[in-house]
Amino acid sequence: MTTPTTRPPALDPAAQDLLFRQARTVDRFTDEPVSEETVRFVHELVRHGPTAFNQQPLRVLLLRSAASRKRLAPHLSRGNREKTLRAPLTALLAVDTRFHEKLPELFPAFPEAADLYAGNPALRERSALLNGALQAAYFLIGIRAAGLAAGPMSGFDDAGVNREFFPDGGLSALLVVNIGRTAGAPSRPRGPRLSYEEVCTTL
């Protein structure tokens, strides 16, 4: 039996810390704005993350103005409102439940993939949510890679947000993410993480 060789990780420790070990969910940001160029960098980086049939259902609505965040605030849970109003940028992440219409273009190796979803709304919704969640995770890591911090939040009224920002019904809200540079130390210690043994099983 061949013994597996342990190789050094391809990502240097400083990058590992930036993306994972030292990164924290943030709720207090400086006033420094987040530029359009920075958001474009994040998108260009994370758009290469894999999704089923390359469907890419995630859509991002950038709420830069105070007025747009005031529209969002009433639909957030009470503890999420003030920090969102103060954040330099809020991204409203949504999924496109009509993603299948772009599949002939996005997955030319199998143009008939669109037909798998066209007549099955339940399958489309499930697939959009699963793959949109994958892309949302890539987005958070991309924000960290840009040297910024993210404050993701799921505490909001989905129906209210959808009525306010996506009234045509094609998009469905998934996650709210405040973005900026960290102001001050974290408000609480990092929570414990499950061990390898608790998570991984070998058969």
PDB file of C-alpha atoms in Angstrom:
ATOM      1  CA  MET A   1       0.000   0.000   0.000  1.00  0.00           C
ATOM      2  CA  THR A   2       1.284   3.407  -0.941  1.00  0.00           C
ATOM      3  CA  THR A   3       1.417   5.936   1.880  1.00  0.00           C
ATOM      4  CA  PRO A   4      -0.157   9.255   0.852  1.00  0.00           C
ATOM      5  CA  THR A   5       2.374  12.058   0.579  1.00  0.00           C
ATOM      6  CA  THR A   6       1.615  15.171   2.604  1.00  0.00           C
ATOM      7  CA  ARG A   7       2.226  18.185   0.409  1.00  0.00           C
ATOM      8  CA  PRO A   8       2.426  21.793   1.584  1.00  0.00           C
ATOM      9  CA  PRO A   9      -0.732  23.776   0.839  1.00  0.00           C
ATOM     10  CA  ALA A  10      -0.691  25.794  -2.354  1.00  0.00           C
ATOM     11  CA  LEU A  11      -2.069  28.858  -0.541  1.00  0.00           C
ATOM     12  CA  ASP A  12       0.420  30.597   1.752  1.00  0.00           C
ATOM     13  CA  PRO A  13      -0.489  30.949   5.451  1.00  0.00           C
ATOM     14  CA  ALA A  14      -1.111  34.699   5.217  1.00  0.00           C
ATOM     15  CA  ALA A  15      -3.696  34.153   2.490  1.00  0.00           C
ATOM     16  CA  GLN A  16      -5.283  31.342   4.502  1.00  0.00           C
ATOM     17  CA  ASP A  17      -5.569  33.702   7.484  1.00  0.00           C
ATOM     18  CA  LEU A  18      -7.045  36.475   5.324  1.00  0.00           C
ATOM     19  CA  LEU A  19      -9.725  34.256   3.837  1.00  0.00           C
ATOM     20  CA  PHE A  20     -10.535  31.981   6.779  1.00  0.00           C
ATOM     21  CA  ARG A  21      -8.666  31.866  10.085  1.00  0.00           C
ATOM     22  CA  GLN A  22      -8.550  35.601  10.863  1.00  0.00           C
ATOM     23  CA  ALA A  23     -11.673  36.663   8.941  1.00  0.00           C
ATOM     24  CA  ARG A  24     -14.744  37.499  11.003  1.00  0.00           C
ATOM     25  CA  THR A  25     -18.337  38.472  10.381  1.00  0.00           C
ATOM     26  CA  VAL A  26     -18.369  42.247  10.894  1.00  0.00           C
ATOM     27  CA  ASP A  27     -21.139  44.605  12.017  1.00  0.00           C
ATOM     28  CA  ARG A  28     -19.116  47.824  12.462  1.00  0.00           C
ATOM     29  CA  PHE A  29     -17.451  49.491   9.500  1.00  0.00           C
ATOM     30  CA  THR A  30     -15.445  52.637   8.841  1.00  0.00           C
ATOM     31  CA  ASP A  31     -16.897  55.376   6.632  1.00  0.00           C
ATOM     32  CA  GLU A  32     -14.496  54.547   3.794  1.00  0.00           C
ATOM     33  CA  PRO A  33     -16.557  53.908   0.636  1.00  0.00           C
ATOM     34  CA  VAL A  34     -16.364  50.656  -1.330  1.00  0.00           C
ATOM     35  CA  SER A  35     -15.590  51.506  -4.935  1.00  0.00           C
ATOM     36  CA  GLU A  36     -17.238  50.090  -8.022  1.00  0.00           C
ATOM     37  CA  GLU A  37     -13.780  48.929  -9.108  1.00  0.00           C
ATOM     38  CA  THR A  38     -13.457  46.842  -5.942  1.00  0.00           C
ATOM     39  CA  VAL A  39     -16.834  45.192  -6.459  1.00  0.00           C
ATOM     40  CA  ARG A  40     -15.873  44.431 -10.056  1.00  0.00           C
ATOM     41  CA  PHE A  41     -12.660  42.809  -8.815  1.00  0.00           C
ATOM     42  CA  VAL A  42     -14.688  40.604  -6.471  1.00  0.00           C
ATOM     43  CA  HIS A  43     -17.046  39.588  -9.268  1.00  0.00           C
ATOM     44  CA  GLU A  44     -14.264  38.863 -11.754  1.00  0.00           C
ATOM     45  CA  LEU A  45     -12.589  36.661  -9.161  1.00  0.00           C
ATOM     46  CA  VAL A  46     -15.551  34.668  -7.870  1.00  0.00           C
ATOM     47  CA  ARG A  47     -17.534  34.232 -11.089  1.00  0.00           C
ATOM     48  CA  HIS A  48     -15.264  31.295 -11.884  1.00  0.00           C
ATOM     49  CA  GLY A  49     -16.630  29.238  -8.981  1.00  0.00           C
ATOM     50  CA  PRO A  50     -18.491  26.109 -10.122  1.00  0.00           C
ATOM     51  CA  THR A  51     -22.279  25.756 -10.300  1.00  0.00           C
ATOM     52  CA  ALA A  52     -24.437  22.966 -11.734  1.00  0.00           C
ATOM     53  CA  PHE A  53     -24.551  23.211 -15.537  1.00  0.00           C
ATOM     54  CA  ASN A  54     -22.687  26.532 -15.052  1.00  0.00           C
ATOM     55  CA  GLN A  55     -26.110  28.031 -14.309  1.00  0.00           C
ATOM     56  CA  GLN A  56     -24.838  31.012 -12.231  1.00  0.00           C
ATOM     57  CA  PRO A  57     -28.214  32.001 -10.713  1.00  0.00           C
ATOM     58  CA  LEU A  58     -26.854  34.635  -8.305  1.00  0.00           C
ATOM     59  CA  ARG A  59     -27.784  38.281  -8.899  1.00  0.00           C
ATOM     60  CA  VAL A  60     -26.447  41.169  -6.799  1.00  0.00           C
ATOM     61  CA  LEU A  61     -28.251  44.442  -6.125  1.00  0.00           C
ATOM     62  CA  LEU A  62     -25.828  47.031  -4.696  1.00  0.00           C
ATOM     63  CA  LEU A  63     -27.509  49.402  -2.247  1.00  0.00           C
ATOM     64  CA  ARG A  64     -25.139  52.368  -2.135  1.00  0.00           C
ATOM     65  CA  SER A  65     -27.472  55.227  -1.312  1.00  0.00           C
ATOM     66  CA  ALA A  66     -28.937  55.928   2.110  1.00  0.00           C
ATOM     67  CA  ALA A  67     -32.365  56.002   0.477  1.00  0.00           C
ATOM     68  CA  SER A  68     -32.019  52.457  -0.874  1.00  0.00           C
ATOM     69  CA  ARG A  69     -30.933  51.111   2.508  1.00  0.00           C
ATOM     70  CA  LYS A  70     -33.846  52.888   4.185  1.00  0.00           C
ATOM     71  CA  ARG A  71     -36.141  50.971   1.837  1.00  0.00           C
ATOM     72  CA  LEU A  72     -34.507  47.743   2.978  1.00  0.00           C
ATOM     73  CA  ALA A  73     -34.352  48.456   6.715  1.00  0.00           C
ATOM     74  CA  PRO A  74     -38.049  47.872   7.587  1.00  0.00           C
ATOM     75  CA  HIS A  75     -37.794  44.348   6.172  1.00  0.00           C
ATOM     76  CA  LEU A  76     -34.748  43.437   8.278  1.00  0.00           C
ATOM     77  CA  SER A  77     -34.894  41.956  11.749  1.00  0.00           C
ATOM     78  CA  ARG A  78     -34.568  44.655  14.382  1.00  0.00           C
ATOM     79  CA  GLY A  79     -30.957  43.804  15.251  1.00  0.00           C
ATOM     80  CA  ASN A  80     -29.856  44.137  11.616  1.00  0.00           C
ATOM     81  CA  ARG A  81     -31.322  47.540  10.812  1.00  0.00           C
ATOM     82  CA  GLU A  82     -28.967  50.078  12.357  1.00  0.00           C
ATOM     83  CA  LYS A  83     -25.748  48.408  11.210  1.00  0.00           C
ATOM     84  CA  THR A  84     -27.127  48.206   7.674  1.00  0.00           C
ATOM     85  CA  LEU A  85     -28.035  51.897   7.643  1.00  0.00           C
ATOM     86  CA  ARG A  86     -24.469  52.725   8.758  1.00  0.00           C
ATOM     87  CA  ALA A  87     -22.629  50.372   6.367  1.00  0.00           C
ATOM     88  CA  PRO A  88     -20.805  51.961   3.408  1.00  0.00           C
ATOM     89  CA  LEU A  89     -22.265  49.360   1.043  1.00  0.00           C
ATOM     90  CA  THR A  90     -24.982  46.731   1.295  1.00  0.00           C
ATOM     91  CA  ALA A  91     -25.319  43.948  -1.265  1.00  0.00           C
ATOM     92  CA  LEU A  92     -28.703  42.289  -1.631  1.00  0.00           C
ATOM     93  CA  LEU A  93     -28.019  38.821  -3.007  1.00  0.00           C
ATOM     94  CA  ALA A  94     -30.837  37.165  -4.921  1.00  0.00           C
ATOM     95  CA  VAL A  95     -31.324  34.157  -7.161  1.00  0.00           C
ATOM     96  CA  ASP A  96     -32.758  34.214 -10.657  1.00  0.00           C
ATOM     97  CA  THR A  97     -35.401  31.484 -10.857  1.00  0.00           C
ATOM     98  CA  ARG A  98     -35.386  31.898 -14.641  1.00  0.00           C
ATOM     99  CA  PHE A  99     -31.704  30.997 -14.878  1.00  0.00           C
ATOM    100  CA  HIS A 100     -32.529  28.162 -17.270  1.00  0.00           C
ATOM    101  CA  GLU A 101     -33.197  30.649 -20.068  1.00  0.00           C
ATOM    102  CA  LYS A 102     -29.451  31.370 -20.241  1.00  0.00           C
ATOM    103  CA  LEU A 103     -28.315  27.738 -20.112  1.00  0.00           C
ATOM    104  CA  PRO A 104     -27.947  27.277 -23.901  1.00  0.00           C
ATOM    105  CA  GLU A 105     -25.429  30.140 -23.784  1.00  0.00           C
ATOM    106  CA  LEU A 106     -23.746  29.240 -20.483  1.00  0.00           C
ATOM    107  CA  PHE A 107     -23.562  25.472 -21.000  1.00  0.00           C
ATOM    108  CA  PRO A 108     -23.200  24.949 -24.769  1.00  0.00           C
ATOM    109  CA  ALA A 109     -21.901  21.413 -24.248  1.00  0.00           C
ATOM    110  CA  PHE A 110     -25.480  20.421 -23.376  1.00  0.00           C
ATOM    111  CA  PRO A 111     -27.952  23.036 -24.692  1.00  0.00           C
ATOM    112  CA  GLU A 112     -30.869  20.758 -23.778  1.00  0.00           C
ATOM    113  CA  ALA A 113     -30.113  21.379 -20.077  1.00  0.00           C
ATOM    114  CA  ALA A 114     -32.683  24.193 -20.190  1.00  0.00           C
ATOM    115  CA  ASP A 115     -35.398  21.651 -20.949  1.00  0.00           C
ATOM    116  CA  LEU A 116     -34.718  19.874 -17.658  1.00  0.00           C
ATOM    117  CA  TYR A 117     -35.882  22.967 -15.776  1.00  0.00           C
ATOM    118  CA  ALA A 118     -38.346  24.665 -18.125  1.00  0.00           C
ATOM    119  CA  GLY A 119     -41.422  22.736 -17.028  1.00  0.00           C
ATOM    120  CA  ASN A 120     -40.412  22.075 -13.434  1.00  0.00           C
ATOM    121  CA  PRO A 121     -40.628  25.223 -11.237  1.00  0.00           C
ATOM    122  CA  ALA A 122     -39.925  23.274  -8.041  1.00  0.00           C
ATOM    123  CA  LEU A 123     -36.677  21.886  -9.466  1.00  0.00           C
ATOM    124  CA  ARG A 124     -35.691  25.346 -10.728  1.00  0.00           C
ATOM    125  CA  GLU A 125     -36.255  26.906  -7.312  1.00  0.00           C
ATOM    126  CA  ARG A 126     -34.314  24.205  -5.485  1.00  0.00           C
ATOM    127  CA  SER A 127     -31.431  24.382  -7.936  1.00  0.00           C
ATOM    128  CA  ALA A 128     -31.361  28.191  -7.883  1.00  0.00           C
ATOM    129  CA  LEU A 129     -31.234  28.231  -4.074  1.00  0.00           C
ATOM    130  CA  LEU A 130     -28.515  25.583  -3.858  1.00  0.00           C
ATOM    131  CA  ASN A 131     -26.268  27.059  -6.525  1.00  0.00           C
ATOM    132  CA  GLY A 132     -27.037  30.629  -5.465  1.00  0.00           C
ATOM    133  CA  ALA A 133     -25.892  29.726  -1.942  1.00  0.00           C
ATOM    134  CA  LEU A 134     -22.646  28.363  -3.394  1.00  0.00           C
ATOM    135  CA  GLN A 135     -22.110  31.618  -5.262  1.00  0.00           C
ATOM    136  CA  ALA A 136     -22.953  33.640  -2.159  1.00  0.00           C
ATOM    137  CA  ALA A 137     -20.171  31.795  -0.308  1.00  0.00           C
ATOM    138  CA  TYR A 138     -17.759  32.548  -3.153  1.00  0.00           C
ATOM    139  CA  PHE A 139     -18.850  36.201  -2.945  1.00  0.00           C
ATOM    140  CA  LEU A 140     -18.026  36.394   0.778  1.00  0.00           C
ATOM    141  CA  ILE A 141     -14.580  34.891   0.187  1.00  0.00           C
ATOM    142  CA  GLY A 142     -14.038  37.325  -2.687  1.00  0.00           C
ATOM    143  CA  ILE A 143     -14.833  40.262  -0.404  1.00  0.00           C
ATOM    144  CA  ARG A 144     -12.182  39.023   2.023  1.00  0.00           C
ATOM    145  CA  ALA A 145      -9.711  38.535  -0.842  1.00  0.00           C
ATOM    146  CA  ALA A 146     -10.236  42.215  -1.723  1.00  0.00           C
ATOM    147  CA  GLY A 147      -9.096  43.165   1.782  1.00  0.00           C
ATOM    148  CA  LEU A 148     -12.599  44.039   2.976  1.00  0.00           C
ATOM    149  CA  ALA A 149     -14.926  42.580   5.583  1.00  0.00           C
ATOM    150  CA  ALA A 150     -18.433  41.198   5.161  1.00  0.00           C
ATOM    151  CA  GLY A 151     -21.434  41.067   7.450  1.00  0.00           C
ATOM    152  CA  PRO A 152     -23.832  38.489   5.951  1.00  0.00           C
ATOM    153  CA  MET A 153     -27.388  38.391   7.312  1.00  0.00           C
ATOM    154  CA  SER A 154     -30.319  36.081   6.737  1.00  0.00           C
ATOM    155  CA  GLY A 155     -32.567  37.854   9.239  1.00  0.00           C
ATOM    156  CA  PHE A 156     -35.079  39.531   6.961  1.00  0.00           C
ATOM    157  CA  ASP A 157     -38.611  39.163   5.660  1.00  0.00           C
ATOM    158  CA  ASP A 158     -38.159  37.424   2.304  1.00  0.00           C
ATOM    159  CA  ALA A 159     -41.607  38.299   1.005  1.00  0.00           C
ATOM    160  CA  GLY A 160     -41.252  41.953   2.004  1.00  0.00           C
ATOM    161  CA  VAL A 161     -37.815  42.303   0.391  1.00  0.00           C
ATOM    162  CA  ASN A 162     -39.041  40.636  -2.789  1.00  0.00           C
ATOM    163  CA  ARG A 163     -42.058  42.958  -3.002  1.00  0.00           C
ATOM    164  CA  GLU A 164     -39.871  46.007  -2.432  1.00  0.00           C
ATOM    165  CA  PHE A 165     -36.981  45.222  -4.775  1.00  0.00           C
ATOM    166  CA  PHE A 166     -38.046  42.389  -7.101  1.00  0.00           C
ATOM    167  CA  PRO A 167     -41.749  42.939  -7.793  1.00  0.00           C
ATOM    168  CA  ASP A 168     -41.741  41.162 -11.168  1.00  0.00           C
ATOM    169  CA  GLY A 169     -41.166  37.799  -9.440  1.00  0.00           C
ATOM    170  CA  GLY A 170     -38.112  36.730 -11.423  1.00  0.00           C
ATOM    171  CA  LEU A 171     -35.660  37.182  -8.564  1.00  0.00           C
ATOM    172  CA  SER A 172     -35.862  35.926  -4.996  1.00  0.00           C
ATOM    173  CA  ALA A 173     -33.864  37.386  -2.089  1.00  0.00           C
ATOM    174  CA  LEU A 174     -31.246  35.063  -0.616  1.00  0.00           C
ATOM    175  CA  LEU A 175     -28.880  37.014   1.640  1.00  0.00           C
ATOM    176  CA  VAL A 176     -28.061  40.560   2.748  1.00  0.00           C
ATOM    177  CA  VAL A 177     -24.358  41.426   3.043  1.00  0.00           C
ATOM    178  CA  ASN A 178     -22.898  44.607   4.524  1.00  0.00           C
ATOM    179  CA  ILE A 179     -19.453  45.375   3.091  1.00  0.00           C
ATOM    180  CA  GLY A 180     -16.624  47.679   4.144  1.00  0.00           C
ATOM    181  CA  ARG A 181     -13.511  48.006   6.259  1.00  0.00           C
ATOM    182  CA  THR A 182     -13.634  46.816   9.854  1.00  0.00           C
ATOM    183  CA  ALA A 183     -13.954  49.474  12.543  1.00  0.00           C
ATOM    184  CA  GLY A 184     -12.643  48.314  15.921  1.00  0.00           C
ATOM    185  CA  ALA A 185     -12.279  44.898  17.480  1.00  0.00           C
ATOM    186  CA  PRO A 186     -14.940  42.181  17.094  1.00  0.00           C
ATOM    187  CA  SER A 187     -17.873  42.626  19.451  1.00  0.00           C
ATOM    188  CA  ARG A 188     -17.695  39.011  20.657  1.00  0.00           C
ATOM    189  CA  PRO A 189     -15.209  36.101  20.666  1.00  0.00           C
ATOM    190  CA  ARG A 190     -15.187  33.753  17.697  1.00  0.00           C
ATOM    191  CA  GLY A 191     -17.627  30.898  18.169  1.00  0.00           C
ATOM    192  CA  PRO A 192     -16.330  27.333  18.401  1.00  0.00           C
ATOM    193  CA  ARG A 193     -16.033  25.233  15.259  1.00  0.00           C
ATOM    194  CA  LEU A 194     -16.739  21.540  14.844  1.00  0.00           C
ATOM    195  CA  SER A 195     -13.681  19.280  14.699  1.00  0.00           C
ATOM    196  CA  TYR A 196     -12.593  17.144  11.752  1.00  0.00           C
ATOM    197  CA  GLU A 197     -13.810  14.040  13.587  1.00  0.00           C
ATOM    198  CA  GLU A 198     -17.259  15.576  14.137  1.00  0.00           C
ATOM    199  CA  VAL A 199     -17.641  16.543  10.491  1.00  0.00           C
ATOM    200  CA  CYS A 200     -15.817  13.942   8.402  1.00  0.00           C
ATOM    201  CA  THR A 201     -16.494  10.226   8.110  1.00  0.00           C
ATOM    202  CA  THR A 202     -14.493   7.733   6.060  1.00  0.00           C
ATOM    203  CA  LEU A 203     -16.044   4.580   4.582  1.00  0.00           C
TER     204      LEU A 203
END
